[in-house]
Amino acid sequence: MSTSLLAVELAYWSETTLRVIGGLVAILLPAGGLVYVYLFKMMSFMQSRLGPMEAGPYGSMQLLAEVGKWLQKEDIVPAKADRQVFMLAPFVVLISTFLLILVLPFGPDAWFVDLDTGIYFAMAVSSVSVIGILMAGWGSSSKYSLLGGIRAAGQLIAYELPMVLAVLGVVIQAGTLNMNEIVFAQANGEIFGIDLIGNPYILTQFVGFALFMVAIQAELTQPPFDMPVAESELVAGYLTEYSGLRFLLFFIGEFATAGVFSGIAAVLFLGGWYVPGLAPEHDLYNVLGPLVLMGKIFLISGLIFWFRFTYPRFREDQLQRLAWKYLIPIALLNIVATGVLKVVF
Amino acid sequence: MTQLFAQAGSGDLMVAQNIFWWIFAAITVIAAIRVVTTENIVHSALNLVIVLAGVAVQFIFLGSEFAAVTQVLVYIGAIVVLFLFGIMLTRGSLGEETLAQSERRGMGALVALMLFGVMAVSLIDGFEDVTLGEDTRNLIEVETWEREGTDAGDAFLTRGSDTAAIGDTIFEQYIVPFEAISVLLLAALIGAIVIARKE
């Protein structure tokens, strides 16, 4: 438990307050880091330019400047919009992100909630964001927003299936749905009797890993899967009518979810907070674990953004064909193969 | 209901849990009333999301994590999303959409009453002697869970894990009904595609 780490008994309300603050840090720190390192700097270098350089040393304060800018802007609600639905939509998307971070383990005892159904819970709450996007698309009363919302929903429904099916391979191999036990299963695993680096499931579940990465790229509506916000066709899709704070919330939601999904991928396939050489039961992991996990999050989201900056956008029919005709059958085969191998070995 | 008040007074249930139970119950009931009274069909669907989330919260209060997560995944993540998707594809977004409510009000009331009757009877029949605050998981343990030697059984008994118990029960005791339902769903799926593609 997180309280045992502090070795003091906390009251219910103070424990809850600490968890809320911890959750905010765990959401905002990776999100800000990803925006600065990848969106500002890596993309610029890939395009032979420097990126933001003025605000702070090496442009490192640019993020604060951007947030300040968005906060100052007027919060415009279109006259014909469905006011309540329009204003609530970004919060529904953020709720989904905050629920996702809950099950992410940062160390053997450093977690928010240790759910028995861990990864299943994550898959369930990640689908709540679709409702927020549909609310934004419908509530704006704009053709572009509505088209963007419908595209987003179609895409998220299609790619949720390969994502869940890819995770099943890991669940079968680990024999548990609990996120922390999945980490332990990898840390204590061995490859052909050699337990030098444990058994990170990226080795045995590489197909699952590839499917999961493609699926989360689509779930995050990152290019090449960014038809919902395709600027050349739909202005900005479901974001068209948003400004100021509410646009900022969508923006934070996008990058925070990228961070959380990378964290889930790190737990499932890279061994989470575990590093080879230190026994997974060691207490040091409660301090070291968050840093290790952060490193792995940046590694995996580096892949996501690398693809984002490299590939051109799909067409809508290509996207649907990829999900239903290729990813889902491969994922099903992966499950069958994993099940057979699990029984044989 | 009187039993519930007595339990709340005697401090059998945790205080925070009790307060939140009432808050979420009130939210669920208000949202449920709004589902059927609002004139706007999208608002109706969005209120349904709140009702279903409220039911998921009640499952968590009952200690049934797996049922709660399934509720969110299936009903909120899939069914309501499909409702909204269908509404947005078939109706315009612009302007107010009004529901013709009054026509079928009598039939709706009849169905609601029948559903209430069925659920009340099955609940009373299923949990005859159980009082609130009692650990109802023991019931399952006595009736269907007598395999203490197995891994899942130990996990269930030590940690109160119902996920492993549900998995084992479905795939051992209820495997035939489970497969039958799977085939039925597959048939319905194919049937729907055939009807939709008729042109």
XYZ file of N, CA and C in Angstrom, chain B residues 109-195:
261
model
N -44.886 1.904 -19.457
C -45.153 1.707 -18.032
C -45.400 0.227 -17.742
N -46.135 -0.431 -18.648
C -46.437 -1.856 -18.457
C -45.163 -2.689 -18.447
N -44.276 -2.414 -19.430
C -43.018 -3.174 -19.512
C -42.180 -2.932 -18.257
N -42.114 -1.650 -17.825
C -41.326 -1.319 -16.645
C -41.845 -2.053 -15.421
N -43.166 -2.100 -15.299
C -43.788 -2.769 -14.157
C -43.472 -4.266 -14.166
N -43.569 -4.883 -15.354
C -43.293 -6.310 -15.459
C -41.840 -6.607 -15.107
N -40.931 -5.756 -15.612
C -39.499 -5.938 -15.331
C -39.246 -5.818 -13.838
N -39.882 -4.811 -13.220
C -39.725 -4.613 -11.780
C -40.183 -5.853 -11.028
N -41.327 -6.414 -11.459
C -41.864 -7.599 -10.802
C -40.888 -8.766 -10.896
N -40.365 -9.017 -12.098
C -39.454 -10.150 -12.303
C -38.212 -9.979 -11.441
N -37.640 -8.748 -11.440
C -36.402 -8.539 -10.702
C -36.637 -8.620 -9.199
N -37.759 -8.076 -8.753
C -38.047 -8.117 -7.318
C -38.183 -9.558 -6.857
N -38.943 -10.360 -7.626
C -39.153 -11.753 -7.235
C -37.833 -12.505 -7.202
N -37.005 -12.320 -8.269
C -35.763 -13.094 -8.325
C -34.795 -12.653 -7.229
N -34.776 -11.348 -6.900
C -33.882 -10.878 -5.845
C -34.309 -11.406 -4.488
N -35.605 -11.309 -4.227
C -36.092 -11.768 -2.920
C -35.880 -13.264 -2.789
N -36.122 -13.983 -3.902
C -35.961 -15.425 -3.875
C -34.491 -15.818 -3.700
N -33.598 -15.068 -4.364
C -32.185 -15.427 -4.354
C -31.480 -15.079 -3.058
N -31.884 -13.984 -2.412
C -31.172 -13.521 -1.222
C -32.088 -13.501 0.000
N -32.862 -14.543 0.155
C -33.903 -14.584 1.179
C -33.450 -14.116 2.566
N -32.422 -14.788 3.112
C -32.083 -14.554 4.509
C -30.927 -13.577 4.702
N -30.407 -13.029 3.592
C -29.219 -12.191 3.703
C -29.609 -10.797 4.149
N -28.900 -10.254 5.140
C -29.121 -8.860 5.510
C -27.978 -8.029 4.964
N -28.218 -6.741 4.806
C -27.191 -5.860 4.260
C -25.991 -5.821 5.190
N -24.801 -5.696 4.577
C -23.601 -5.622 5.384
C -22.968 -6.978 5.580
N -23.740 -8.035 5.332
C -23.203 -9.385 5.428
C -22.380 -9.674 4.178
N -21.337 -10.447 4.320
C -20.506 -10.754 3.164
C -21.203 -11.801 2.309
N -21.837 -11.341 1.213
C -22.642 -12.258 0.407
C -21.796 -13.222 -0.399
N -20.460 -12.948 -0.473
C -19.631 -13.846 -1.269
C -19.593 -15.237 -0.659
N -19.850 -15.314 0.649
C -19.854 -16.612 1.300
C -20.939 -17.520 0.738
N -22.022 -16.902 0.273
C -23.113 -17.680 -0.312
C -22.604 -18.474 -1.501
N -21.869 -17.771 -2.393
C -21.338 -18.444 -3.568
C -20.387 -19.554 -3.133
N -19.605 -19.202 -2.118
C -18.613 -20.155 -1.641
C -19.269 -21.457 -1.209
N -20.358 -21.329 -0.443
C -21.016 -22.528 0.070
C -21.683 -23.294 -1.061
N -22.347 -22.536 -1.966
C -23.156 -23.228 -2.961
C -22.332 -23.823 -4.093
N -21.422 -23.033 -4.654
C -20.747 -23.493 -5.864
C -19.242 -23.576 -5.691
N -18.733 -23.134 -4.552
C -17.291 -23.021 -4.450
C -16.771 -23.936 -3.359
N -16.542 -25.171 -3.723
C -16.066 -26.092 -2.711
C -14.771 -26.737 -3.146
N -13.944 -25.930 -3.814
C -12.678 -26.491 -4.294
C -11.533 -25.711 -3.674
N -11.305 -25.908 -2.430
C -10.319 -25.102 -1.729
C -8.894 -25.412 -2.156
N -8.699 -26.609 -2.719
C -7.350 -27.003 -3.093
C -6.809 -26.285 -4.324
N -7.716 -25.837 -5.228
C -7.257 -25.262 -6.491
C -6.665 -23.871 -6.280
N -5.860 -23.425 -7.264
C -5.223 -22.103 -7.187
C -6.272 -21.007 -7.090
N -7.233 -21.082 -8.033
C -8.266 -20.045 -8.065
C -9.071 -20.054 -6.782
N -9.295 -21.264 -6.255
C -10.044 -21.380 -5.019
C -9.332 -20.709 -3.866
N -7.997 -20.938 -3.784
C -7.223 -20.298 -2.726
C -7.226 -18.791 -2.882
N -7.026 -18.338 -4.132
C -7.022 -16.900 -4.387
C -8.348 -16.293 -3.942
N -9.434 -17.031 -4.234
C -10.757 -16.534 -3.883
C -10.927 -16.445 -2.373
N -10.447 -17.473 -1.697
C -10.658 -17.503 -0.258
C -9.761 -16.517 0.480
N -8.518 -16.333 -0.029
C -7.613 -15.455 0.702
C -7.830 -13.993 0.346
N -8.008 -13.706 -0.944
C -8.092 -12.306 -1.355
C -9.516 -11.862 -1.659
N -10.444 -12.805 -1.642
C -11.804 -12.459 -2.022
C -11.904 -12.124 -3.494
N -11.066 -12.772 -4.327
C -11.055 -12.485 -5.749
C -12.229 -13.171 -6.421
N -13.133 -12.374 -6.947
C -14.265 -13.021 -7.601
C -14.000 -13.249 -9.081
N -12.962 -12.586 -9.626
C -12.691 -12.730 -11.056
C -12.320 -14.171 -11.393
N -11.378 -14.726 -10.632
C -10.971 -16.110 -10.876
C -12.148 -17.059 -10.639
N -12.931 -16.738 -9.595
C -14.081 -17.594 -9.295
C -15.084 -17.572 -10.444
N -15.353 -16.385 -10.988
C -16.302 -16.277 -12.103
C -15.779 -17.049 -13.303
N -14.482 -16.880 -13.598
C -13.889 -17.584 -14.734
C -14.026 -19.087 -14.591
N -13.663 -19.589 -13.416
C -13.734 -21.030 -13.198
C -15.165 -21.539 -13.255
N -16.096 -20.773 -12.703
C -17.484 -21.223 -12.703
C -18.029 -21.271 -14.126
N -17.719 -20.228 -14.917
C -18.252 -20.202 -16.279
C -17.689 -21.358 -17.100
N -16.377 -21.579 -16.985
C -15.761 -22.543 -17.894
C -15.757 -23.972 -17.352
N -16.310 -24.174 -16.148
C -16.440 -25.556 -15.694
C -17.909 -25.943 -15.523
N -18.534 -25.238 -14.563
C -19.907 -25.609 -14.245
C -20.894 -25.221 -15.356
N -20.701 -24.001 -15.913
C -21.687 -23.485 -16.870
C -21.151 -23.461 -18.285
N -20.270 -24.412 -18.625
C -19.641 -24.367 -19.938
C -20.658 -24.569 -21.056
N -21.649 -25.443 -20.849
C -22.615 -25.735 -21.922
C -23.523 -24.516 -22.194
N -24.139 -23.917 -21.162
C -24.908 -22.701 -21.436
C -24.057 -21.602 -22.061
N -22.799 -21.492 -21.612
C -21.905 -20.462 -22.149
C -21.701 -20.650 -23.643
N -21.415 -21.902 -24.048
C -21.205 -22.177 -25.470
C -22.495 -21.951 -26.257
N -23.625 -22.335 -25.662
C -24.905 -22.151 -26.349
C -25.154 -20.673 -26.615
N -24.875 -19.835 -25.603
C -25.077 -18.388 -25.778
C -24.135 -17.847 -26.841
N -22.882 -18.341 -26.855
C -21.921 -17.896 -27.859
C -22.433 -18.175 -29.261
N -22.940 -19.397 -29.464
C -23.437 -19.771 -30.788
C -24.651 -18.919 -31.155
N -25.515 -18.677 -30.158
C -26.706 -17.858 -30.401
C -26.304 -16.451 -30.844
N -25.316 -15.873 -30.150
C -24.861 -14.525 -30.490
C -24.252 -14.488 -31.884
N -23.475 -15.533 -32.212
C -22.866 -15.599 -33.534
C -23.946 -15.654 -34.605
N -24.984 -16.472 -34.354
C -26.083 -16.596 -35.312
C -26.782 -15.245 -35.478
N -26.999 -14.542 -34.358
C -27.653 -13.239 -34.429
C -26.811 -12.255 -35.228
N -25.485 -12.325 -35.024
C -24.557 -11.431 -35.724
C -24.633 -11.650 -37.228
N -24.557 -12.936 -37.624
C -24.594 -13.253 -39.055
C -25.952 -12.861 -39.622
N -27.012 -13.143 -38.862
C -28.355 -12.775 -39.309
C -28.468 -11.285 -39.555
N -27.913 -10.487 -38.650
C -27.985 -9.033 -38.795
C -27.260 -8.588 -40.059
N -26.095 -9.202 -40.326
C -25.340 -8.819 -41.529
C -26.139 -9.181 -42.778
N -26.758 -10.378 -42.786
C -27.533 -10.816 -43.953
C -28.683 -9.847 -44.208
N -29.405 -9.466 -43.137
C -30.539 -8.545 -43.311
C -30.057 -7.192 -43.818
